[in-house]
Coordinates of C-alpha atoms (C1' of nucleotides) in Angstrom, one line a residue:
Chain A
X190 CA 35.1 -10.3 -13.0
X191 CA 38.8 -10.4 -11.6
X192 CA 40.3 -7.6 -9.3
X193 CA 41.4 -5.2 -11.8
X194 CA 44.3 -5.4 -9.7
X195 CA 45.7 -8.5 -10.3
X196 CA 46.2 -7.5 -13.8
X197 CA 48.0 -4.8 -13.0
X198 CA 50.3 -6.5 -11.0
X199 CA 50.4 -9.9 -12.0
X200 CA 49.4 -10.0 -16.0
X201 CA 51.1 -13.1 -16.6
X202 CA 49.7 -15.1 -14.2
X203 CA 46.0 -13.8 -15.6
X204 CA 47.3 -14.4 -19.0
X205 CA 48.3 -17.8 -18.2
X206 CA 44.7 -18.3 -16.4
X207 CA 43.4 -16.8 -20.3
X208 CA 45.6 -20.0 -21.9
X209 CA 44.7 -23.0 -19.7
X210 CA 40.7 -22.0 -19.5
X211 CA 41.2 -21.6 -24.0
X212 CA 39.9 -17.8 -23.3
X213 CA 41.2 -15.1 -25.9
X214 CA 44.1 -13.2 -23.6
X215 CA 43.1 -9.3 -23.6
X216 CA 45.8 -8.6 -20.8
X217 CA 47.7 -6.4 -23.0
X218 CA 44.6 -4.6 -24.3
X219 CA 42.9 -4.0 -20.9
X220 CA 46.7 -2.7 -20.0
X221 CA 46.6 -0.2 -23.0
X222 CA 43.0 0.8 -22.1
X223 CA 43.5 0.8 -18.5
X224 CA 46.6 3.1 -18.8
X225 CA 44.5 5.5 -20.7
X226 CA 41.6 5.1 -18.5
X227 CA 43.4 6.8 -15.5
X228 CA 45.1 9.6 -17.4
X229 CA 42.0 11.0 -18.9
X230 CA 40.3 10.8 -14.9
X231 CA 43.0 12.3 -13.8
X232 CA 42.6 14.9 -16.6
X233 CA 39.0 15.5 -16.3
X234 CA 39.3 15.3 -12.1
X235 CA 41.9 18.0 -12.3
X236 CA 39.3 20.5 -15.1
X237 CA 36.4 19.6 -13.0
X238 CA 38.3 20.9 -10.0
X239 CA 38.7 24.6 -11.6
X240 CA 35.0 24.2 -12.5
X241 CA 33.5 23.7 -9.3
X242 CA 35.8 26.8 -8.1
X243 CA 34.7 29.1 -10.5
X244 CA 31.2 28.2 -10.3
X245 CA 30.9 28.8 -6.6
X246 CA 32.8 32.2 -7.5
X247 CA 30.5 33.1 -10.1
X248 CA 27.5 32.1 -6.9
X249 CA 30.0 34.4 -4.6
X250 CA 30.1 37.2 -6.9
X251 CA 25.6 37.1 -7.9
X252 CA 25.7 37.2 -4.1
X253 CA 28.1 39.9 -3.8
X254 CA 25.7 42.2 -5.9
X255 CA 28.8 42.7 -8.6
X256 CA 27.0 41.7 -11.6
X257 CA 30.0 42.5 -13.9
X258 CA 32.5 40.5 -12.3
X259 CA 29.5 37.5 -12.2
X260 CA 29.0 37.6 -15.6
X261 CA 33.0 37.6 -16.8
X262 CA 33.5 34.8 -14.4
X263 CA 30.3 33.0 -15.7
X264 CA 31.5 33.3 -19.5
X265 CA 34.8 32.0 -18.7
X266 CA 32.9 29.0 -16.4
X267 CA 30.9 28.4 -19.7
X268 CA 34.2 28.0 -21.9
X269 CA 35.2 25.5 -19.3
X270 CA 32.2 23.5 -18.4
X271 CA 32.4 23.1 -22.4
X272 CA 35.8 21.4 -22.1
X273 CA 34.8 19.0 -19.6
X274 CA 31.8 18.3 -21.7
X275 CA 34.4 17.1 -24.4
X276 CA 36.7 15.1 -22.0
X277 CA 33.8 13.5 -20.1
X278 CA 32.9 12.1 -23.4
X279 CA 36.5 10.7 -24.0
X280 CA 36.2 9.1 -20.3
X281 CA 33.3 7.6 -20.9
X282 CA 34.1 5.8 -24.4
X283 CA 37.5 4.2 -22.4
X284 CA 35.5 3.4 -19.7
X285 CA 33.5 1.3 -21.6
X286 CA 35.6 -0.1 -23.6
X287 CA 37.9 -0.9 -20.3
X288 CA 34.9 -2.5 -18.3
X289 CA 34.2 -4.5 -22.2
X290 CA 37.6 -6.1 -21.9
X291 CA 37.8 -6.6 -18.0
X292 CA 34.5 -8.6 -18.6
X293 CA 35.8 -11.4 -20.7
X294 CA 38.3 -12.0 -18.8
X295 CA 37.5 -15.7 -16.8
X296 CA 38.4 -16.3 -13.6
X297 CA 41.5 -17.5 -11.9
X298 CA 41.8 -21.6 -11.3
X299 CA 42.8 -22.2 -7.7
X300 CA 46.3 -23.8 -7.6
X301 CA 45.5 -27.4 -7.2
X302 CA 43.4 -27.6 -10.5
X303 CA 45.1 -29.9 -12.4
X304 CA 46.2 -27.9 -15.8
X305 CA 45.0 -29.1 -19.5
X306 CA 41.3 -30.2 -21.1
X307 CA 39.1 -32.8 -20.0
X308 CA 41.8 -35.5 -20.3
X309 CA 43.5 -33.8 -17.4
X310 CA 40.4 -34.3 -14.6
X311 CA 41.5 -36.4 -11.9
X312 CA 38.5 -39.1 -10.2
X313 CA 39.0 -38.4 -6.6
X314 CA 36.8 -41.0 -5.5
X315 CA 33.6 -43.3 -6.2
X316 CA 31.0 -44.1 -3.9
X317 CA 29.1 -47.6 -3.7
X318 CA 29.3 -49.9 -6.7
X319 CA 28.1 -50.7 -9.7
X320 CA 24.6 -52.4 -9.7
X321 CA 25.2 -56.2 -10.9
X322 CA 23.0 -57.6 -13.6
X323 CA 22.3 -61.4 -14.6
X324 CA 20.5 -60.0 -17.6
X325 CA 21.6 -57.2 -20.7
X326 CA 20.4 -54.2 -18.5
X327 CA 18.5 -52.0 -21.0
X328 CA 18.9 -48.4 -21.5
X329 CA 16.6 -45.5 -20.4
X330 CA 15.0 -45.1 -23.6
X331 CA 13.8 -48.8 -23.8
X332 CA 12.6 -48.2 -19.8
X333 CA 11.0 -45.6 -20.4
X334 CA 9.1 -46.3 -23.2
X335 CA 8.5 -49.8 -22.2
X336 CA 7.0 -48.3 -18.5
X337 CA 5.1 -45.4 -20.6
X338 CA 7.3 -42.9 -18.6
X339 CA 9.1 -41.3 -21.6
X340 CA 8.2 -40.5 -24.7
X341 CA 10.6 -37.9 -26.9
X342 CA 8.6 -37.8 -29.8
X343 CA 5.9 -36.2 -28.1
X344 CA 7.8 -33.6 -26.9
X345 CA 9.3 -32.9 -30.0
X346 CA 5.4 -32.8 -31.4
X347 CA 5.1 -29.8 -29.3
X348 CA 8.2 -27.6 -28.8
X349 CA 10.7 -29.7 -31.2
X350 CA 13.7 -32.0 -31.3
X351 CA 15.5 -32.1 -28.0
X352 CA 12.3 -32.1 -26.2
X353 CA 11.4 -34.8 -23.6
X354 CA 7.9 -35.5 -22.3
X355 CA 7.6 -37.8 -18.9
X356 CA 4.5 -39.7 -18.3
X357 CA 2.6 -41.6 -15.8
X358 CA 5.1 -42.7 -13.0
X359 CA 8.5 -41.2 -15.0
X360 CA 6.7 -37.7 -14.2
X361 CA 5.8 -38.7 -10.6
X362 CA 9.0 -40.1 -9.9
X363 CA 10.7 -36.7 -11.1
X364 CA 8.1 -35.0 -8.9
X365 CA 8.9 -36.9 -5.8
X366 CA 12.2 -36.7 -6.6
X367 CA 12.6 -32.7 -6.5
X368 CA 10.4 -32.9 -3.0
X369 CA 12.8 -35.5 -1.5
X370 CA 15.9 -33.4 -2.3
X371 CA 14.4 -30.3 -1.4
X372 CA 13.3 -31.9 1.9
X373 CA 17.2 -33.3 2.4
X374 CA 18.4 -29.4 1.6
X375 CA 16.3 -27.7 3.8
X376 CA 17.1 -30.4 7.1
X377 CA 20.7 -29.0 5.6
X378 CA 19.8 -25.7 6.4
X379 CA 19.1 -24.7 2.9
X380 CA 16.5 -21.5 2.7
X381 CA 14.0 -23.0 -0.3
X382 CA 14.0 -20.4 -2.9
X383 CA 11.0 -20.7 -5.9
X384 CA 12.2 -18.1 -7.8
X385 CA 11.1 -16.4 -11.5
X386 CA 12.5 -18.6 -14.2
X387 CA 13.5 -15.9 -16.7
X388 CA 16.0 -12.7 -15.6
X389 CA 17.1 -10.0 -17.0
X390 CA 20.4 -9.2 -18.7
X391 CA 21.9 -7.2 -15.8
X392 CA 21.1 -10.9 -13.3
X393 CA 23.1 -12.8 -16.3
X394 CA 26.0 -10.6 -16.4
X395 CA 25.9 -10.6 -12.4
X396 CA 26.8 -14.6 -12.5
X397 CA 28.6 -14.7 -15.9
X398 CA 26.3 -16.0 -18.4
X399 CA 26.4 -13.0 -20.1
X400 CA 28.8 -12.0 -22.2
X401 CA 30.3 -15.5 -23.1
X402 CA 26.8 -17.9 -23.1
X403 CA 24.1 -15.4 -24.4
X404 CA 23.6 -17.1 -27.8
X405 CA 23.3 -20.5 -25.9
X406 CA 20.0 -19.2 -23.8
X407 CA 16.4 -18.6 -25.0
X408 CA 15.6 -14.9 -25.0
X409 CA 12.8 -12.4 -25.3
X410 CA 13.5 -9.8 -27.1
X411 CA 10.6 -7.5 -26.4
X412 CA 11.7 -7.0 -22.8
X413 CA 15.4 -8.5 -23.0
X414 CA 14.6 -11.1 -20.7
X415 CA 16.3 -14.9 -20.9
X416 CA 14.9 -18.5 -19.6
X417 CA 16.9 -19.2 -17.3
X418 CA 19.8 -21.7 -17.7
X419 CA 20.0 -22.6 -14.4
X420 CA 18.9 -21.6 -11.2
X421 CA 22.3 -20.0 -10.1
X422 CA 21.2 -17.1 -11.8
X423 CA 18.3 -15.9 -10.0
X424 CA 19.7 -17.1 -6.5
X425 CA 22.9 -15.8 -6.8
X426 CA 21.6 -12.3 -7.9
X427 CA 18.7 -12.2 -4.9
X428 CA 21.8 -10.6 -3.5
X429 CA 22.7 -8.4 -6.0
X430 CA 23.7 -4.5 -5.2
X431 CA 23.4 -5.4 -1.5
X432 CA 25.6 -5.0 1.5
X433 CA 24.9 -7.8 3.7
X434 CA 25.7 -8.1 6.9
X435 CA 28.7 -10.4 8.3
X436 CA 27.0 -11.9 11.0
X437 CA 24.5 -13.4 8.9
X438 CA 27.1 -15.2 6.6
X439 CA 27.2 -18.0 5.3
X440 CA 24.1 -18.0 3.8
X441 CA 22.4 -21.3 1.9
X442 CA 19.3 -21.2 -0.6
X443 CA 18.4 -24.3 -2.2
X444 CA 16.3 -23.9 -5.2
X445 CA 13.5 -25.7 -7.6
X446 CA 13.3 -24.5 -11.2
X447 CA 13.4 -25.4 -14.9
X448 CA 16.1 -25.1 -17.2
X449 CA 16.5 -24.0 -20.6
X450 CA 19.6 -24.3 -23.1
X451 CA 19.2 -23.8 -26.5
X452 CA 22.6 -25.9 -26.7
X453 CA 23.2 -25.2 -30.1
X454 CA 26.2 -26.5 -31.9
X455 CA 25.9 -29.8 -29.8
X456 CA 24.1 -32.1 -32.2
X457 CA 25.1 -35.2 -32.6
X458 CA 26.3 -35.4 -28.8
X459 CA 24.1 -37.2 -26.4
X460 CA 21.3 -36.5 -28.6
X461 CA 19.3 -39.9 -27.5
X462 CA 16.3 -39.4 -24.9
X463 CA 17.3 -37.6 -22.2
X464 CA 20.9 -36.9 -21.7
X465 CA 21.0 -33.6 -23.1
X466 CA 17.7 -31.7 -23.7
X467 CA 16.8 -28.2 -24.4
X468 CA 14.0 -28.2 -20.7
X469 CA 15.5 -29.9 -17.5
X470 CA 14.3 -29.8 -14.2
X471 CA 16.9 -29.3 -11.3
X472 CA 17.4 -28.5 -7.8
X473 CA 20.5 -25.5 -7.2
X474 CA 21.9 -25.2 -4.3
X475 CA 23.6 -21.7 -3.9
X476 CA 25.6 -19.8 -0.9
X477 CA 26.9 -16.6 -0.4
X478 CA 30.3 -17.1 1.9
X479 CA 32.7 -15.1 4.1
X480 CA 36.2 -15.0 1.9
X481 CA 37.8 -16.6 4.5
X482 CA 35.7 -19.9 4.5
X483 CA 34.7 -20.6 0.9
X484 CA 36.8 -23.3 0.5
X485 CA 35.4 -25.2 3.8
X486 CA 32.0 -23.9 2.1
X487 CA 32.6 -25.9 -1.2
X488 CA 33.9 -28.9 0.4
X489 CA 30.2 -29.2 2.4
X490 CA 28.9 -28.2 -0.6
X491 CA 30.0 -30.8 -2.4
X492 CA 29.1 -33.3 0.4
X493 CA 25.3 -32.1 0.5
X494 CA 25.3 -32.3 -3.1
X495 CA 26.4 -36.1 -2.5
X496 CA 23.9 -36.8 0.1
X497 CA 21.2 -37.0 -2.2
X498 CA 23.1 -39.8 -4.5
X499 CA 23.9 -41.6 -1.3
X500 CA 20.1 -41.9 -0.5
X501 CA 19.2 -42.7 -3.1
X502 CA 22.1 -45.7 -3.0
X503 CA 23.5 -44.7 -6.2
X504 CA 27.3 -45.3 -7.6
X505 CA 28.3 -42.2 -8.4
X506 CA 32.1 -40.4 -8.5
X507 CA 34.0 -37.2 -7.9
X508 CA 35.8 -35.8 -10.3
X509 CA 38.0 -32.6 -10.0
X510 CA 38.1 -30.8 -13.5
X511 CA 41.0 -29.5 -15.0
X512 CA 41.3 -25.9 -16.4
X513 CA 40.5 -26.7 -19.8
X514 CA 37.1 -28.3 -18.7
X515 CA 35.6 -25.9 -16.2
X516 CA 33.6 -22.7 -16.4
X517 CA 34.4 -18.9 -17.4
X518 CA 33.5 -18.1 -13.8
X519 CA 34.6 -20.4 -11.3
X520 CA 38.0 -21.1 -10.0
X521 CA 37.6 -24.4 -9.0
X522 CA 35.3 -27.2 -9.5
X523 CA 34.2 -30.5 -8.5
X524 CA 31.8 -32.7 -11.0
X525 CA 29.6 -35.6 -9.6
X526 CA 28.6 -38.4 -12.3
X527 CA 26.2 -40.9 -11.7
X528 CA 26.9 -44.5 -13.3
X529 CA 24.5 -45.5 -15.9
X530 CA 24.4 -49.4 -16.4
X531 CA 22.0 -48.9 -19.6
X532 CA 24.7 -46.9 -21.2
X533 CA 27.7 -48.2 -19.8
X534 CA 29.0 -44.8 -19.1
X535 CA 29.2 -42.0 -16.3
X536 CA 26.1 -38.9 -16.5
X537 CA 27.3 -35.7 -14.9
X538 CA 24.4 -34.9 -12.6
X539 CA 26.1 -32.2 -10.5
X540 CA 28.5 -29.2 -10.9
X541 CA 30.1 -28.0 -7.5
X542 CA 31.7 -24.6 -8.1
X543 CA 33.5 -22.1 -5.7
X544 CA 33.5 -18.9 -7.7
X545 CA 35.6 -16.5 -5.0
X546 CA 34.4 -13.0 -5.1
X547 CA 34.2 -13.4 -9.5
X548 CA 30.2 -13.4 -9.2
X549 CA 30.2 -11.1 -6.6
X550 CA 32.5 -8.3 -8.0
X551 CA 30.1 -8.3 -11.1
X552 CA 27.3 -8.8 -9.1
X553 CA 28.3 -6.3 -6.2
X554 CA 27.5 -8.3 -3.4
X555 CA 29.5 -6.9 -0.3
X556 CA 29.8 -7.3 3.5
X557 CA 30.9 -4.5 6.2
X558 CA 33.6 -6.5 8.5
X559 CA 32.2 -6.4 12.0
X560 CA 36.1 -5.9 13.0
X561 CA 36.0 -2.5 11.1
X562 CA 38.0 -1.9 7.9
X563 CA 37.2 -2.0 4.2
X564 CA 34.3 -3.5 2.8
X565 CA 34.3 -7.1 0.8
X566 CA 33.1 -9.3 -1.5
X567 CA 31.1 -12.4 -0.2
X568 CA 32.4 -15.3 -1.9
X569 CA 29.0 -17.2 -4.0
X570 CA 29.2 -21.3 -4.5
X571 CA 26.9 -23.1 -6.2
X572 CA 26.1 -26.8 -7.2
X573 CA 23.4 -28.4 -8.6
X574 CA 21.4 -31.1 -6.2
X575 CA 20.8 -32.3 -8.5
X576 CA 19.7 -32.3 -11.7
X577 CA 16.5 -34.4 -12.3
X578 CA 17.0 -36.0 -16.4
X579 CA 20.4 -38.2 -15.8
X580 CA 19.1 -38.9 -12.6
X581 CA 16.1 -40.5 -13.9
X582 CA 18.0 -42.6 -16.4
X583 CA 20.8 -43.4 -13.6
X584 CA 17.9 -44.5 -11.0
X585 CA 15.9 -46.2 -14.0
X586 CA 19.1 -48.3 -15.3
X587 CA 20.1 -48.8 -12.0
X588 CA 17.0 -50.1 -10.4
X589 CA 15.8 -52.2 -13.3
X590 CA 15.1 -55.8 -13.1
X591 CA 15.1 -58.6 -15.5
X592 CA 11.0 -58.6 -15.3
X593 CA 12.0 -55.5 -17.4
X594 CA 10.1 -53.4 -13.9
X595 CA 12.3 -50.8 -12.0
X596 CA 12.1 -50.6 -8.2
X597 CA 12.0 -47.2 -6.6
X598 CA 14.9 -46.3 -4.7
X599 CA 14.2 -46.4 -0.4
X600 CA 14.1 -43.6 0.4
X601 CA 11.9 -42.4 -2.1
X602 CA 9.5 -44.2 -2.0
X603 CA 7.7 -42.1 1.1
X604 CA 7.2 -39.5 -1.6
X605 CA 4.9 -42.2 -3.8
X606 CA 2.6 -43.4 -1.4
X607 CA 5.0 -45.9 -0.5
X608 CA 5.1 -47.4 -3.9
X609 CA 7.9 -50.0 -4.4
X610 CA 7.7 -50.6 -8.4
X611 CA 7.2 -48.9 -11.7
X612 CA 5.4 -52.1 -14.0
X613 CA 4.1 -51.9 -17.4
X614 CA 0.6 -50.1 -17.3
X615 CA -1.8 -52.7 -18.4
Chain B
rG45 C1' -4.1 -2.2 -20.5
rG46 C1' -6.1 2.9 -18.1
rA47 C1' -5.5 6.8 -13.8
rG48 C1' -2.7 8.6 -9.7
rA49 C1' 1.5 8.6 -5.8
rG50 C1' 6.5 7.6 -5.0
rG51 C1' 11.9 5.8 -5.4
rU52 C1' 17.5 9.9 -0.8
rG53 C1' 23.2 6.8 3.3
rG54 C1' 23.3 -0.1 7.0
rC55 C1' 17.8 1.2 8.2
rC56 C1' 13.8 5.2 8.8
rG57 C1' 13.3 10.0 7.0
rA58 C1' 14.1 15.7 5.7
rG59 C1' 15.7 18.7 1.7
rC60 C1' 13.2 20.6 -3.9
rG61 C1' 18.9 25.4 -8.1
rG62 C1' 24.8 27.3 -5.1
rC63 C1' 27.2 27.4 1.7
rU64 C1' 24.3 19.5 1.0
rG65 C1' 27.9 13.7 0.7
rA66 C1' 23.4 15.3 2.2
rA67 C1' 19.4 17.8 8.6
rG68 C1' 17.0 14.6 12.3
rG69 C1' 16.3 9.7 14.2
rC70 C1' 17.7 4.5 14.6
rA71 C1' 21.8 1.2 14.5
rA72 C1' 27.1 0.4 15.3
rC73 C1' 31.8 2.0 17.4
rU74 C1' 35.0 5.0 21.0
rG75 C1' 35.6 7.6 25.6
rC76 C1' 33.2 9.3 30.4
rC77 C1' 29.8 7.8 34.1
rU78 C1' 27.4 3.3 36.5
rG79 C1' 28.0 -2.7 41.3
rC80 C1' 25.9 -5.6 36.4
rU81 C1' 22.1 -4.4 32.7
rA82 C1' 19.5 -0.2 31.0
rA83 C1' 19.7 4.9 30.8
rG84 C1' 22.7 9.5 30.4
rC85 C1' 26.8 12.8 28.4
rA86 C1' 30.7 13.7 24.6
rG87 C1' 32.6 12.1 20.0
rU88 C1' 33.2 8.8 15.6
rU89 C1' 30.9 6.0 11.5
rG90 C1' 29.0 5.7 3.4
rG91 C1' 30.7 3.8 -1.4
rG92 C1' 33.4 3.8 -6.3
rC93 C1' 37.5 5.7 -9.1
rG94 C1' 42.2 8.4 -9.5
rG95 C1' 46.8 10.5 -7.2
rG96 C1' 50.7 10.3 -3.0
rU97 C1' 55.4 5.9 0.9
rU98 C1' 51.8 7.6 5.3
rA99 C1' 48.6 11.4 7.8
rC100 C1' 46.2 13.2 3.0
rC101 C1' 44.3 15.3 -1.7
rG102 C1' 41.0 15.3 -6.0
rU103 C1' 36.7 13.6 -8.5
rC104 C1' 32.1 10.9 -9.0
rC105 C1' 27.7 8.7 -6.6
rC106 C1' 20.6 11.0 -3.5
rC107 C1' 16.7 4.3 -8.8
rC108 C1' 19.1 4.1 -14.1
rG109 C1' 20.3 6.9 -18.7
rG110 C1' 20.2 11.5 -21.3
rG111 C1' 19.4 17.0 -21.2
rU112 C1' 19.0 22.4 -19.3
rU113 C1' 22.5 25.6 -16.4
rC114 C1' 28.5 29.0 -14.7
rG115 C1' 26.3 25.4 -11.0
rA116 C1' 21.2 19.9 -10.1
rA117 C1' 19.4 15.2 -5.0
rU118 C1' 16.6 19.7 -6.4
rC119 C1' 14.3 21.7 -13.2
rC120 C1' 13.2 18.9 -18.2
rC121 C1' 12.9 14.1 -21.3
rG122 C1' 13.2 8.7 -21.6
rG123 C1' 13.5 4.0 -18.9
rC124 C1' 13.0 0.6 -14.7
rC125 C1' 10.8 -0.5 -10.1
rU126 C1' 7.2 0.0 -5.9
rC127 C1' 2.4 1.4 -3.9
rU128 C1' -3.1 2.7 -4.6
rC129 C1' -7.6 2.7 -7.8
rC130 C1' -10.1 0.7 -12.4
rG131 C1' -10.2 -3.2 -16.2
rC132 C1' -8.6 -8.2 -17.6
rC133 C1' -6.9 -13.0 -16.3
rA134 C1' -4.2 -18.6 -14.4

RNA sequence: GGAGAGGUGGCCGAGCGGCUGAAGGCAACUGCCUGCUAAGCAGUUGGGCGGGUUACCGUCCCCCGGGUUCGAAUCCCGGCCUCUCCGCCA
């Protein structure tokens, strides 16, 4: 969540925030509710005061040995400790409904994100080119079928539509593939991290999920527990509650899991093979910052994020997203799309975000400056590296040839016994 | 799933109805001392919220949520987590 503050003395630069990320503006309400917030503390701090006195007067007096005088004070303590039993119950319903509005509200975009939807994100760059074909390449689907890596009507035979199921060399590449970028990560410095995948509702309001995605995430009622939709969420909150300790920032995990989005309401979008499915695999990688350096932080985080499309020798892009386009949370983010010839269009594979202390405030995850002075939010980052089903179709289109085979990338092949080619299974 | 033990500050650990935001230790910081290091001596050091221009004042926080009481870290109820034993199991 945002510094309270900054409402308070800047609403119209958090309302404007509310308009260019198309969130509902609660400004004025959290005003209203914030206003009334503070005089009903001030209130209750102000009867609880005269409560505490008496009481100890009433523990004087029992001392004392003057029963009389204990038991008149005690009888006027009762009539008061009633009276702060009604306020408190005042304070707590605006609390909560103060803390309900401060939650929606999304963070802050940095100033140089470009304002306005999706039409609005600037390509910073691209990286390599696109792979040249004297042949129609074909898409993913027709690969992976034709190689008996893919098969989406399997997986639909046993969890549904939106399903996929990877076979034979489509599962080992995906395999290799999360060892390689783990193994690139961790000469980065990266911590591995296998962590649960399913948290609990406190860990998905810690990184934002929760309140605005909970219908979009699988969830358990019996113990209020989600599938995770993304391994931000367990990383990020490993910290949670904590008060870490400056000299030990920055701090990177890099992380294996599965991912699950119900992704309802998107049908009819990238519904074919495995563009958008409801299971992905992906690697995260996640750090926890000093304030001071997040935005060096996110620039390397982008860059490690790259490193594994550069091994692999893919031609990928950078593209900073405009308001409209990013996430509740973040305040500034960089997406990486990987070209894919079969489609003819670009896959995002990555998601580079610096969320400031927005994670971290809900989260509570603080530092102790070594200099002395008031305790801080860490900044947290996070970006995938990256996620495994576009990068199969990107690799697959990508390193197809016209025998209808697909070569494995260089540097993966160490990971497949040195394997150079995927060929029809005879 | 059954039985027991426990969850206290940055860390360890006492307290078990009022004088306790919390002894003692560790760690850190500041002085003194010391040729350096170490040791020694004295002192300082939690967080949230609210109020005041500052020094400051008030309130809340001893896993979380309720309750009893004039008053709760301390008593009662519910939940979560950790540990030990038994059962079951990839």
């Amino acid at each position: 969540m945002i510094d309270i503050n900054i409402i308070r003395e800047n609403p119209e630069l958090v309302k404007s925030a509310c308009a260019n990320k198309n969130e509902p503006d609660v400004v004025d309400e959290i005003l209203t509710a914030d206003a009334e917030r503070r005089a009903l503390q001030a209130e209750g701090d102000e009867l609880r005061h005269r409560q505490k006195e008496l009481s100890s007067q009433v523990g004087a007096a029992f001392a004392g040995g003057d029963r009389e005088l204990a038991e008149k004070l005690k009888a006027e303590a009762k009539a008061l400790s009633d009276s702060v039993k009604a306020l408190e119950e005042k304070q707590r319903e605006a609390e909560t409904r103060w803390s309900a509005l401060l939650i929606k509200v999304p963070n802050i975009p940095a100033d140089d994100v470009p304002v306005g939807d999706a039409s609005a994100n600037v390509i910073l760059r691209e990286w390599g080119s696109p792979p040249k074909f004297d042949f129609e390449p074909r898409d993913h689907i027709d690969l992976g079928d034709m190689l008996g890596m893919l098969d989406m009507e399997l997986g639909a035979k046993v969890a549904g539509s939106g399903f996929s199921l990877l076979a034979g060399d489509g599962a080992r590449m995906s395999r290799a593939l999360i060892a390689m970028m783990l193994d690139i990560h961790r000469e980065s410095g990266f911590l591995e991290i296998a962590p649960p995948f399913l948290a609990n509702r406190q860990a998905m309001t810690g990184t934002a999920q929760i309140p605005k995605l909970e219908g979009d995430m699988y969830h358990f009622p019996e113990e209020d527990l989600f599938l995770i939709p993304t391994a931000e969420v367990p990383i990020t909150n490993l910290h949670a509650g904590e008060m870490l300790r400056e000299e030990n920032l920055p701090i990177y995990y890099a992380g294996y899991t599965a991912n699950f989005r119900r992704e309802a309401g998107s049908y009819g979008a990238d519904t074919r093979g495995l563009l958008r499915v409801h299971q992905f695999d992906k690697v995260e990688l996640v750090k926890f910052s000093h304030p001071d350096k997040s935005w060096e932080e996110h620039e390397s985080l982008l860059a490690q994020a790259e490193k594994v499309l550069q091994a692999l020798e893919l031609h990928y892009r950078v593209v900073l997203l405009a308001t409209g386009d990013m996430s509740f949370a973040s305040a500034k983010v960089y997406d990486i799309e990987l070209w894919a010839p079969g489609e003819g269009r670009w896959l995002e594979v990555s998601s580079c975000s610096n969320f400031l202390d927005f994670q971290s405030r809900r989260a509570n995850i603080r530092f102790r400056p070594e200099s002395g002075g008031q305790v801080q939010f860490v900044h947290t980052l996070n970006a995938s590296g990256v996620a495994l089903p576009r990068l199969l179709v990107a690799i697959w289109e990508s390193y197809q040839t016209a025998r209808g085979t697909v070569q494995i990338p260089r540097a993966l092949r160490p990971y497949m016994h040195g394997q150079e080619e995927i060929s029809p299974r005879l």
